[in-house]
PDB file of C-alpha atoms in Angstrom:
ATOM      1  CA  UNK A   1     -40.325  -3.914  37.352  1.00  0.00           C
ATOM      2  CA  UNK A   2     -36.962  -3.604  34.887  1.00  0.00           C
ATOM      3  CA  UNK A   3     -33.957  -1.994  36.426  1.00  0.00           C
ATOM      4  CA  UNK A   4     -31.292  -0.908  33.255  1.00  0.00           C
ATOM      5  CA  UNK A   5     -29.604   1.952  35.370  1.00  0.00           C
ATOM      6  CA  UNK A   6     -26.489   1.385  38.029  1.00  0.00           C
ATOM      7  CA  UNK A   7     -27.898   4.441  39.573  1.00  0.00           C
ATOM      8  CA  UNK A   8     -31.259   2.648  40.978  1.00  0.00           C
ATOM      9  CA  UNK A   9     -31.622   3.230  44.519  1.00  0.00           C
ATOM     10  CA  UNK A  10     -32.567  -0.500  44.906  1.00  0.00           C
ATOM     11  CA  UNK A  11     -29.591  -1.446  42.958  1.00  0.00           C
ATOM     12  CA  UNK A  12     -27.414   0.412  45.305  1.00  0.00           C
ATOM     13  CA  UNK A  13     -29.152  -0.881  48.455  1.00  0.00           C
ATOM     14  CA  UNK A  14     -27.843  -4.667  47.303  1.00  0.00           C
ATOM     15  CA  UNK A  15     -24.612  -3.602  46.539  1.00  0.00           C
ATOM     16  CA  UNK A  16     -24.278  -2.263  49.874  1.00  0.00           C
ATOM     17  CA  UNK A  17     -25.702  -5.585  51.194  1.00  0.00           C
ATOM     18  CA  UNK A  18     -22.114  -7.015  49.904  1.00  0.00           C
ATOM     19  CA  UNK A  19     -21.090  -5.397  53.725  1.00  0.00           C
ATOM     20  CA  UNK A  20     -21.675  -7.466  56.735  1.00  0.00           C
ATOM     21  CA  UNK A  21     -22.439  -3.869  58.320  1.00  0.00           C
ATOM     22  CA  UNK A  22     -25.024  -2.956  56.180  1.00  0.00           C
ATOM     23  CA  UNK A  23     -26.859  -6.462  56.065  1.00  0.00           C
ATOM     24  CA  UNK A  24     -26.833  -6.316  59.990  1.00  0.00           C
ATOM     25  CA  UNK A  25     -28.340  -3.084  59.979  1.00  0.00           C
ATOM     26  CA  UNK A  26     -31.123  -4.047  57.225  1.00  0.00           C
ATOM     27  CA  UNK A  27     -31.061  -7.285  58.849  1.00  0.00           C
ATOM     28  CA  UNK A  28     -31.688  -8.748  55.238  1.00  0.00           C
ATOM     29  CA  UNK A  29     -28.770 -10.817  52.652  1.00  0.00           C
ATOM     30  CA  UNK A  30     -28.753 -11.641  49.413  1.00  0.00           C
ATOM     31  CA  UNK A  31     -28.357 -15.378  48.202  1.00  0.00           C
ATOM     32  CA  UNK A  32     -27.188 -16.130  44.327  1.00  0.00           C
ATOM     33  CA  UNK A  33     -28.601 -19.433  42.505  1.00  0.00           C
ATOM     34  CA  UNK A  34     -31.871 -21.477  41.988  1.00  0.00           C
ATOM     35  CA  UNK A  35     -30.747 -24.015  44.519  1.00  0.00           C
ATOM     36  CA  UNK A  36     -30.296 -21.629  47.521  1.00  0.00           C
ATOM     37  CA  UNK A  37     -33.263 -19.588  46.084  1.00  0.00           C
ATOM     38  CA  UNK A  38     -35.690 -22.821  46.070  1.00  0.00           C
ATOM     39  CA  UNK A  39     -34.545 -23.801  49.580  1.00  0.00           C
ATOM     40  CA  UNK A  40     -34.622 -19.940  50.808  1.00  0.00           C
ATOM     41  CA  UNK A  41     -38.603 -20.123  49.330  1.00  0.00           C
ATOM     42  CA  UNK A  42     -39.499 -23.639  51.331  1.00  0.00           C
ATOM     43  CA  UNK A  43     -38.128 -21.456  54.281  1.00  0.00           C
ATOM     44  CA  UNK A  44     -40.335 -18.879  53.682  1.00  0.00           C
ATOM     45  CA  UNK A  45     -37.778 -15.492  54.068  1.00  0.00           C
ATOM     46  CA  UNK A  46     -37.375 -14.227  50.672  1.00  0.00           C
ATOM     47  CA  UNK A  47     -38.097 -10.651  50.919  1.00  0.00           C
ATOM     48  CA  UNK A  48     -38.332 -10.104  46.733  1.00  0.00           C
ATOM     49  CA  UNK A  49     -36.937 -12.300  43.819  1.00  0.00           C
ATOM     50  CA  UNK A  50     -33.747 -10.820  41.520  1.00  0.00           C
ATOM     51  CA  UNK A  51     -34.499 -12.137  38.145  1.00  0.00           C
ATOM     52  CA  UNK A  52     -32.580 -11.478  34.638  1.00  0.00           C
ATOM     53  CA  UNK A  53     -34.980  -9.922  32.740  1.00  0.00           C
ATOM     54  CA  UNK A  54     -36.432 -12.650  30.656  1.00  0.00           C
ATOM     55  CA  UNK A  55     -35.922 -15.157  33.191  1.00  0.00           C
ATOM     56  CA  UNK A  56     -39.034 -16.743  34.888  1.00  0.00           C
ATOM     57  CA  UNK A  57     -39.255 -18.367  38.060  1.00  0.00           C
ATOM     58  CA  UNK A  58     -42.784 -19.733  39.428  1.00  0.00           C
ATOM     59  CA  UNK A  59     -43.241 -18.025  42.134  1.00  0.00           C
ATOM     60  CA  UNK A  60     -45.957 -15.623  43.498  1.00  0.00           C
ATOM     61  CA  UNK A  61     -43.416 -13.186  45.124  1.00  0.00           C
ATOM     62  CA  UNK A  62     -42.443  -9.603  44.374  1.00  0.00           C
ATOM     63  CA  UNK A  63     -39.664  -9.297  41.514  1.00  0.00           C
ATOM     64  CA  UNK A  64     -37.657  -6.914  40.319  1.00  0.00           C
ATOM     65  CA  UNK A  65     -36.151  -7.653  36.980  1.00  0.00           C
ATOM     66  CA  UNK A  66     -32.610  -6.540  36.079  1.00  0.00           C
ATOM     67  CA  UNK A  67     -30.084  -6.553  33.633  1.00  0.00           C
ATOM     68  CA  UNK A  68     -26.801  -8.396  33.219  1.00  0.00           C
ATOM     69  CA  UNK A  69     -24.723  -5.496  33.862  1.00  0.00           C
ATOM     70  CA  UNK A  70     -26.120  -4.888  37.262  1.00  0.00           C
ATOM     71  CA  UNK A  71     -25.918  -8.437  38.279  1.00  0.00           C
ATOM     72  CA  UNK A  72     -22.653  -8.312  37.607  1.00  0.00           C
ATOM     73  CA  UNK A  73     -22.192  -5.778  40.314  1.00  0.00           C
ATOM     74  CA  UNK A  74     -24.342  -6.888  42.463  1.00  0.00           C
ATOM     75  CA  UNK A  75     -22.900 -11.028  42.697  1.00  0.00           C
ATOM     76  CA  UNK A  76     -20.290 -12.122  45.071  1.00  0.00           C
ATOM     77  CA  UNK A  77     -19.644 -15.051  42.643  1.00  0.00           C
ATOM     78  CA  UNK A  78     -17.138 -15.482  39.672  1.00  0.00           C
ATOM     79  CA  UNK A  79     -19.695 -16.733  37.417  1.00  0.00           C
ATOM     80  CA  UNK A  80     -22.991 -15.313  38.216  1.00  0.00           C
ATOM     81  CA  UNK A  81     -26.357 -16.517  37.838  1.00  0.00           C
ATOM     82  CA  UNK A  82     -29.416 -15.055  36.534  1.00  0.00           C
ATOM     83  CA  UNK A  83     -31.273 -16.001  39.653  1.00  0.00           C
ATOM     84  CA  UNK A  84     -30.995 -14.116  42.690  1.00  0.00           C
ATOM     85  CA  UNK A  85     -33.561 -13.288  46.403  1.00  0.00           C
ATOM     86  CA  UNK A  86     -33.278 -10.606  48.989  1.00  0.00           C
ATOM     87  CA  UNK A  87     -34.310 -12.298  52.128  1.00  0.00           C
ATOM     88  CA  UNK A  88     -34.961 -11.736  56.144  1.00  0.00           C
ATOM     89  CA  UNK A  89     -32.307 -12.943  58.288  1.00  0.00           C
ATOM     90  CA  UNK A  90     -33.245 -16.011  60.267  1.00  0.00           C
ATOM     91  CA  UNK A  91     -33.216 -14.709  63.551  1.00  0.00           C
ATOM     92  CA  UNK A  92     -33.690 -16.289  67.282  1.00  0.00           C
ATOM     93  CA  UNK A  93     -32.499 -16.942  70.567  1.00  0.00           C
ATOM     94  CA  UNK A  94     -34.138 -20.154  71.178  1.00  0.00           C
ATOM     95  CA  UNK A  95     -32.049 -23.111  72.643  1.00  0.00           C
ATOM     96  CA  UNK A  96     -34.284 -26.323  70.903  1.00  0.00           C
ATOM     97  CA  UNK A  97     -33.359 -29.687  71.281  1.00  0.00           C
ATOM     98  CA  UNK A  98     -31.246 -32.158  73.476  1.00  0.00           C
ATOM     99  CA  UNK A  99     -27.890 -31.621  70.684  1.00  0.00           C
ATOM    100  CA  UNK A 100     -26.087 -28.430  70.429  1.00  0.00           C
ATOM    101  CA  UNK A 101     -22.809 -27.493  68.053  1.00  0.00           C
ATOM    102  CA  UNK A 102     -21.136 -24.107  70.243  1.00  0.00           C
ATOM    103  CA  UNK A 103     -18.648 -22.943  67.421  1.00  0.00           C
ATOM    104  CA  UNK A 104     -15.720 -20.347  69.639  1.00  0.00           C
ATOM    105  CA  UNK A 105     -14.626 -17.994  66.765  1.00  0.00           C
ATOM    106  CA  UNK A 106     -14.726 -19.904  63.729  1.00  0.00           C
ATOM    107  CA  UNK A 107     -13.111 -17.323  60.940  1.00  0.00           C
ATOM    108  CA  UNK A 108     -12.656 -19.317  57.707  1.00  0.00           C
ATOM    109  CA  UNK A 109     -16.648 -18.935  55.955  1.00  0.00           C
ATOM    110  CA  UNK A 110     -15.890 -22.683  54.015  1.00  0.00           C
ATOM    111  CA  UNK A 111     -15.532 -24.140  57.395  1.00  0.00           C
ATOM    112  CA  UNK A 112     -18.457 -22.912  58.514  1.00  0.00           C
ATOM    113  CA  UNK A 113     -20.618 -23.893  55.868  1.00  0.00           C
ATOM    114  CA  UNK A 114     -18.861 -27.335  56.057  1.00  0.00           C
ATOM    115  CA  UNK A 115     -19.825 -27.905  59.783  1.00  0.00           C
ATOM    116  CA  UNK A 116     -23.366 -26.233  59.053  1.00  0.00           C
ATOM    117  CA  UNK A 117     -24.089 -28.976  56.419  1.00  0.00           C
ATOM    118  CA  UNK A 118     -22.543 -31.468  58.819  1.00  0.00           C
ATOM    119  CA  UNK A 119     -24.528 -30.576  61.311  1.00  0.00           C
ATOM    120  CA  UNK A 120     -27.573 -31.104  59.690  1.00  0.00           C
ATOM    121  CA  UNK A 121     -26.589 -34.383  58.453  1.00  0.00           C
ATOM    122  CA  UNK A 122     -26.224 -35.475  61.895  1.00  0.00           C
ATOM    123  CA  UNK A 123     -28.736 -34.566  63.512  1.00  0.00           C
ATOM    124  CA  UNK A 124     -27.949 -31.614  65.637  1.00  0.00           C
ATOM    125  CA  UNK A 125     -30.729 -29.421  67.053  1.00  0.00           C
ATOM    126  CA  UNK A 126     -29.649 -26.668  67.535  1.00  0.00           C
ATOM    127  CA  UNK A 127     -25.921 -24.699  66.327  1.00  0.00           C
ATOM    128  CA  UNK A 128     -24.529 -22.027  68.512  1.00  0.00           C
ATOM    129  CA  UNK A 129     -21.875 -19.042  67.171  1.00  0.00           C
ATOM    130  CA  UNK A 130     -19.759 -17.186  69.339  1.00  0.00           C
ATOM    131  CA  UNK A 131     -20.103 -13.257  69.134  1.00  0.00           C
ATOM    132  CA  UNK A 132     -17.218 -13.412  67.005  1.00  0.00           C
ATOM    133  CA  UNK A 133     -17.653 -16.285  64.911  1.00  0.00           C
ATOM    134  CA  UNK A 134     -17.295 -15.550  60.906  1.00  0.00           C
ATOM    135  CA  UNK A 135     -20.755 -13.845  59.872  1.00  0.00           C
ATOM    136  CA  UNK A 136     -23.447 -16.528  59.197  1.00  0.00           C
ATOM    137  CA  UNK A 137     -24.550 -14.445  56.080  1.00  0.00           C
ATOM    138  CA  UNK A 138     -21.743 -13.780  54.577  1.00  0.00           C
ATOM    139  CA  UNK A 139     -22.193 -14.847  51.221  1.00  0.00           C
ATOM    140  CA  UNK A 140     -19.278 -17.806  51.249  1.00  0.00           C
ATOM    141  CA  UNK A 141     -20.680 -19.001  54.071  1.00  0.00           C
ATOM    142  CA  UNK A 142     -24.274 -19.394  52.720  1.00  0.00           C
ATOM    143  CA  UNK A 143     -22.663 -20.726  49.576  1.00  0.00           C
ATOM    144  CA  UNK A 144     -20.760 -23.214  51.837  1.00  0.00           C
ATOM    145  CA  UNK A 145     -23.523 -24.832  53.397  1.00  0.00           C
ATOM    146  CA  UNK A 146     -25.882 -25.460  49.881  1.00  0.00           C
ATOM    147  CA  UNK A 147     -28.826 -24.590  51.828  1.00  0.00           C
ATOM    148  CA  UNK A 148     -28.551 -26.307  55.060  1.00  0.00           C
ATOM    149  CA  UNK A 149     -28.188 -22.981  56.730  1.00  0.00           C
ATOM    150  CA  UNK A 150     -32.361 -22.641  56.142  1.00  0.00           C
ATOM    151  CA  UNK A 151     -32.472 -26.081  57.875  1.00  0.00           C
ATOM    152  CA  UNK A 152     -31.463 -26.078  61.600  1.00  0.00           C
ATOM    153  CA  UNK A 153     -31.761 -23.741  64.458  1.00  0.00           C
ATOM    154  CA  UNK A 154     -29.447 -21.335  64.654  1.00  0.00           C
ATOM    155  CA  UNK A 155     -28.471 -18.936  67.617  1.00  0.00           C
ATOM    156  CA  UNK A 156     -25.807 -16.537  68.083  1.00  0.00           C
ATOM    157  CA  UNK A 157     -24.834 -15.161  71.199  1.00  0.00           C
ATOM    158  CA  UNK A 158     -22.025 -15.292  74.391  1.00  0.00           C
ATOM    159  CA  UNK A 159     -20.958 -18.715  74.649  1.00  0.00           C
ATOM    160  CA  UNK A 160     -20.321 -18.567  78.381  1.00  0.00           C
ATOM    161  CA  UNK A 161     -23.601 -17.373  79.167  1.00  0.00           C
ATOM    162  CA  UNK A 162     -25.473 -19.824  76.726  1.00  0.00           C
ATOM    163  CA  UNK A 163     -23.298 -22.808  78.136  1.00  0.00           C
ATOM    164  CA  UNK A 164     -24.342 -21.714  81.741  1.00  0.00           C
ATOM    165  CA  UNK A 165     -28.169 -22.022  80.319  1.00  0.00           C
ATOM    166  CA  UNK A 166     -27.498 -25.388  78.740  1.00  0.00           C
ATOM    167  CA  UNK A 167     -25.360 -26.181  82.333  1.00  0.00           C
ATOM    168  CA  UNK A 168     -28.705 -25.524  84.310  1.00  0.00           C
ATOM    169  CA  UNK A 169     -30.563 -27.863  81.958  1.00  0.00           C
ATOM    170  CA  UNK A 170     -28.630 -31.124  82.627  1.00  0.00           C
ATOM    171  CA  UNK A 171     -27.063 -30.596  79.181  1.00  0.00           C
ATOM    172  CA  UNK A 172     -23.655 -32.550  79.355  1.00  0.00           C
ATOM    173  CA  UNK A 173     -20.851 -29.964  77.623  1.00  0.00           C
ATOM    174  CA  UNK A 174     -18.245 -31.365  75.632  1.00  0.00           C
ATOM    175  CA  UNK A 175     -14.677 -29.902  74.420  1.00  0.00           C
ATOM    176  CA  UNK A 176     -12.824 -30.696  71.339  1.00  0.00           C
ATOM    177  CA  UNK A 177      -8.937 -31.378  72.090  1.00  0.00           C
ATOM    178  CA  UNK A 178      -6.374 -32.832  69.784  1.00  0.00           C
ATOM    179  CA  UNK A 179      -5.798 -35.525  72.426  1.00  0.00           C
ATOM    180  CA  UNK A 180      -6.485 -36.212  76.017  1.00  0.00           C
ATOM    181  CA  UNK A 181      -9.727 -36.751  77.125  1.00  0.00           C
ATOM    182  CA  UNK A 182     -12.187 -39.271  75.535  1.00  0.00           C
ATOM    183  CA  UNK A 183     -11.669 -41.201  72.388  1.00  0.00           C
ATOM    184  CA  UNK A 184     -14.649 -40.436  70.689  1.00  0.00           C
ATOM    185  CA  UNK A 185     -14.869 -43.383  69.110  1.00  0.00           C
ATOM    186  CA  UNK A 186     -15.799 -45.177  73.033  1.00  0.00           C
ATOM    187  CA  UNK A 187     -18.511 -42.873  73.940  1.00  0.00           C
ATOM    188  CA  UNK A 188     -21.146 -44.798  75.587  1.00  0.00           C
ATOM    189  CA  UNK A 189     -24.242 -44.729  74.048  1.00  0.00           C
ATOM    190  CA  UNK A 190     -26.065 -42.900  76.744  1.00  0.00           C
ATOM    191  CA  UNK A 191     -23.452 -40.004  76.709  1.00  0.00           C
ATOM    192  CA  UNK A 192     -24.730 -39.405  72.994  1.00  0.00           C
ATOM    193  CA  UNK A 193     -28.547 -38.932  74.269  1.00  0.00           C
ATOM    194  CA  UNK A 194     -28.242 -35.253  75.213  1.00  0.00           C
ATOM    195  CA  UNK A 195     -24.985 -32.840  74.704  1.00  0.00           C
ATOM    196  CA  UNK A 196     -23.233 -29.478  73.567  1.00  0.00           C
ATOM    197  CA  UNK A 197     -19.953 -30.310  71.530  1.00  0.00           C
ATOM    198  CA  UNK A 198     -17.723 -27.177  71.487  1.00  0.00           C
ATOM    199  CA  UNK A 199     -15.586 -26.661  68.483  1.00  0.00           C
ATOM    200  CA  UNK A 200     -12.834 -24.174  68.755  1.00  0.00           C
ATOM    201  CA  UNK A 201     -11.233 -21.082  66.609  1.00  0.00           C
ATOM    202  CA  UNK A 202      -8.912 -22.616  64.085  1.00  0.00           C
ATOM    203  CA  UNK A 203      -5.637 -21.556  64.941  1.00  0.00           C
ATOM    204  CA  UNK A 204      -6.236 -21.348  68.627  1.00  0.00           C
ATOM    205  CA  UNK A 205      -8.500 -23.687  69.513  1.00  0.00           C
ATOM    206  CA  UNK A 206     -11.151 -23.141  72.586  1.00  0.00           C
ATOM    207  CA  UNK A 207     -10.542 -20.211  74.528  1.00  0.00           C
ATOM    208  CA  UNK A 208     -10.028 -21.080  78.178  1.00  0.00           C
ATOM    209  CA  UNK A 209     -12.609 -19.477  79.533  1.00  0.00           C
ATOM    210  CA  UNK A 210     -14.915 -21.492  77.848  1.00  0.00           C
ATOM    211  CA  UNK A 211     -12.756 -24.903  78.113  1.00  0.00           C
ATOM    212  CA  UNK A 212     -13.042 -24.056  81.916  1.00  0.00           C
ATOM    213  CA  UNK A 213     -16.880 -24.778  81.720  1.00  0.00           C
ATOM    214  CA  UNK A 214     -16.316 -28.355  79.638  1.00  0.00           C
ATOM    215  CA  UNK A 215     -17.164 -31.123  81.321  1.00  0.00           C
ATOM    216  CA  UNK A 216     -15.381 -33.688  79.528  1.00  0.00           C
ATOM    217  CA  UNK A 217     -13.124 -33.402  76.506  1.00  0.00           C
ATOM    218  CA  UNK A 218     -13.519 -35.454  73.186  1.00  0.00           C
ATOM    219  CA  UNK A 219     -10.254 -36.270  70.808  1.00  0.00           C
ATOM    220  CA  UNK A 220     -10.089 -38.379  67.309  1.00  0.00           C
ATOM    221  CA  UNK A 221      -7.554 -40.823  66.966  1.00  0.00           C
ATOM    222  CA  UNK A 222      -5.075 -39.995  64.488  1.00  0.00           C
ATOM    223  CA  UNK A 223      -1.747 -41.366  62.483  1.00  0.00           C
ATOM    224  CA  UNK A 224       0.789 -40.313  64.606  1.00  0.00           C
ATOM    225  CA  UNK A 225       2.169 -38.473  61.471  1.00  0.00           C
ATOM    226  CA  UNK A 226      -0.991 -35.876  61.844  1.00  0.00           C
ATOM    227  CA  UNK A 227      -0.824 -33.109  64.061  1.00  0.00           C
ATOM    228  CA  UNK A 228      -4.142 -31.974  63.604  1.00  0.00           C
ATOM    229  CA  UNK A 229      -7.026 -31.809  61.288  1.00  0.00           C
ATOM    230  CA  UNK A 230      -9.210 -29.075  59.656  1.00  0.00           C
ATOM    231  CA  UNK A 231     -12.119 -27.744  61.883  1.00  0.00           C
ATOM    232  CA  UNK A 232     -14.549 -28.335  59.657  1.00  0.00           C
ATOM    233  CA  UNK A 233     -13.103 -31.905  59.018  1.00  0.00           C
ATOM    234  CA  UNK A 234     -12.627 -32.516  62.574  1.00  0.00           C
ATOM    235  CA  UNK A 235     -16.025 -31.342  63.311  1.00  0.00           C
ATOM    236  CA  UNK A 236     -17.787 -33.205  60.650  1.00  0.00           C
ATOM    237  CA  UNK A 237     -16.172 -36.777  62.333  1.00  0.00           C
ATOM    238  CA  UNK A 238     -17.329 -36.374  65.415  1.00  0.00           C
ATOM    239  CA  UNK A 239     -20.844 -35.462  64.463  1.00  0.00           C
ATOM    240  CA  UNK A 240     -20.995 -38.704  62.990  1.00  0.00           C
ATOM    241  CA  UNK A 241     -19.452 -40.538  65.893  1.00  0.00           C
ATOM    242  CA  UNK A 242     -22.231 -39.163  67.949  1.00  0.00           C
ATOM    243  CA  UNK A 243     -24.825 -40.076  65.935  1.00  0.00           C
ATOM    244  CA  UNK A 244     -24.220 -43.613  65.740  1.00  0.00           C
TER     245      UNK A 244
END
């Protein structure tokens, strides 16, 4: 199928997809680029390929061929590419594993991605959002990660309740403060078997109803000169501490 008219219905429905409203309600998202589209594919959620007419991809999939003028309306990116996928949103409530990330109300959609990718690389089971945490599919975000996002378990849902679930499961929970608390750095060994590592909001840190459930708090060691580093850098460091 060739789409040359702005006015295709389909056309419109992945504009509208551009609105974090609209992909909730379709509970579908559009990722841009053969990387994310091969790793989207191995995932198995790619509802129909976007193509460039002329451009081949081998896949057995539905396509819908279009022209440059529509994916120019259609991308969220500067420089868009000819390769595009309408996919099903990844979607479950399952707490898997013995390691958990609980992000409180990350808003920036780069540090998202950066601490999805991170916590792949280290090993984390399972990655918990807060209600209000930036939208997983917005299309930064999915950028962000470069694919990770099709590569761990993710959940969204109220972090109180979830850390009350993890609570009655002998799961250890651990806060993120700019000091006090544990060095990271001296965590026993057998503290790094099983936990949840909260992360919190960027500006405000964890809110205190959620600190109240912590069990311990974690800190990096800093120059005295820094006051504090970016979540996503932050976040990223201690991952690797507890994976050691």
């Amino acid at each position: 199928m060739l789409i040359t008219s702005l006015d295709n219905d389909k056309v419109k429905e992945y504009i509208k997809l551009k609105d974090r409203k609209y992909r909730k309600k379709t509970k579908t998202f559009i990722i841009e680029g053969m990387h994310l589209v091969l790793e989207a594919y191995k995932k198995g959620i790619i509802k129909e390929l976007i193509l460039e007419k002329d451009t081949v991809m081998p896949f057995n999939l539905p396509t819908v061929y279009i022209t440059h003028e529509i994916i120019n309306k259609i991308t969220s990116m500067e420089s868009p590419s000819n390769v595009m996928a309408l996919c099903n949103m990844l979607e479950n409530d399952n707490l898997i594993g013995n390691k958990f990330l609980l992000l409180d109300g990350i808003q920036d959609p780069g540090n998202l991605g950066t601490i999805i990718r991170s916590a792949v690389a280290f090993n984390i089971d399972t990655i918990v959002l807060s209600l209000d945490t930036v939208d997983l599919y917005n299309p930064k975000v999915i950028r962000s990660t470069q694919g990770m996002i099709f590569h761990i378990n993710i959940v969204i849902g109220n972090l109180e309740v979830i850390i009350d679930n993890l609570k009655s499961k002998e799961i250890p929970i651990y806060g993120t403060r700019v000091d006090y608390g544990i060095n990271v750095n001296i965590l026993k060994d057998k503290d790094k078997k099983k936990y949840a590592l909260v992360v919190g909001n960027e500006g405000n840190g964890i809110r205190e109803n959620v600190m109240e459930k912590c069990d311990e708090f974690l800190y990096i060691e800093t120059n005295e000169a820094v006051e504090s580093l970016n979540v996503g850098v932050a976040t990223s460091i201690i991952l690797y501490e507890l994976n050691k």
